[in-house]
C-alpha angles and dihedrals in degrees: 000000000000116000114206125186115211123191144151140154124281110285093018096116096250091142091056089054091048091050092049092050089050089052090053090054107272121144104238123210112187110205093200091053092048090048090055092045095056092056099042118132111287096024124123087235094062092043091054092048090053090049090051101042104021130247091290087089090065124093122224092266093054096256125124113281097218094187092054092047091046091053089058100045102031096085100020113083094190092051092047092052090048090054092047091051088058100043107030098064090048092049091049093048094048092046090052090050092052092047092048090054092058122098117269090249095047128130101221114200115199109202102206118167093192097038093126095041091051093048094238101136096102091059093070134070088226136009119212118195124194111210127190131173111265093236090056090049091053090051094049095046091052094045100041103031104021089236117167116238093245092054092047090051091050094050095046091049091052092059131069113282124243093263093058092048092049090053089057096042125105088176128029119201112192112209106186095114138056128319089247090057091049092049091051091053092048092048091052091049090051097049101033101040118006099049096045091042091054091048092048093051092048094047095040090238126159120218104251121247116260132218113294108268122164118216128190117269111284114214089208094062093093090049091049090050090051091056092049093047091050089052091050092047091050091050092053098042136164084035112079106203126180111263123186137186106232138166129048097316087062092060112081115235096013119126112229148158107286092251122117111224115205130182119210114195120217128177091239135356089244086068090055091071132069117018095010092055091048093050091050090050091050089053092054101269108105121187115257112240120251135031118306134197142154124244110254122247114253097030122248103057131097118299116263104242121217141151119249126206128179139194128279089197111099089203098056121040114205137180109204108193113197109200135168116255114265092006117141094251092048093052094043093055091054095042094052092048095049095044092051090048090053101041115060092184094058090041089057092046091051092049091053090050092048092052092049094048095044088059096046103031106036098168118084098240096050091043093052095044093048091060094059099094092051092049092050088059094040090056090060091050091046093050090051089050091049092052092048096047100036091240117185126186 
């Protein structure tokens, strides 16, 4: 199934997005509702809270007095962590139960207000953030909830700011307009990305490569890589492998195909098969069929074997190169990246070559092959640079 994290600041309209996705067919798990459920009267969670903080956190009807509990933990870090140690494992366990009960082809949307603050983004195939201008949020909170401006300001300040949410977002939904406009954006997300993404994950299918088209350097590429790497790392935990951003999108200022190249380091290629490959596929990075290798530099030697995974997400093409540590292909990928980062002259020469070849060799295979002579020469320059600078991968 596809696991989607949905978040947004108070007053952003996140609940309207969640409701629309549920109408489209998503299985909705509301983190706030789960958090209330695990501390209802009669639950072990509530009993443990009372043991920890005394019966003064109970209301007259035996339910949790959230205001009284909040007064205790709001300014006491130790108390807050004690509360989290009681509630968080129960919320996670109940959330897992609800997800496990969904159909194998479900799109499960986890509505989590504090997803960014809790550092949960890597646990999902996709994170959707609803963003709304602060002035609009103030207006909505006053109109819909009768919330005073001072209280709205306090609550907004207590949450992650828009910049932190954007850094975690694979999808941004702007909600400054009408409800009809928001629904149209959600419907497009559902049909164009979430449904095909779920199908691709279930069928272990990689989004096919498109025609070679260079785009100008995107300053968010490193941020996008960081999200993908965190997702890969989460999928492979407790192992903590080396993961690197490689290729043209890892070189600032260099135009490139809008494909994030990632290198995952394994001790041996034998360890890239079996469970590791399955865990990557489950996380949205299926293995590409066939045998894959890199052309040796210089030409004429044995091919540099690797495993190649791609992306099941139609909105974010990825090449995930799985290479053995210290192998020639592994070292070469890091050397080329670092030399191009360090040498503006070679970066400019490479960009000129890329533009010429993109116009004359628009398919991926021809484009890649046509760059070989330049890279044979570039390797010699890069090796000389490495020797002069003491570069190490």
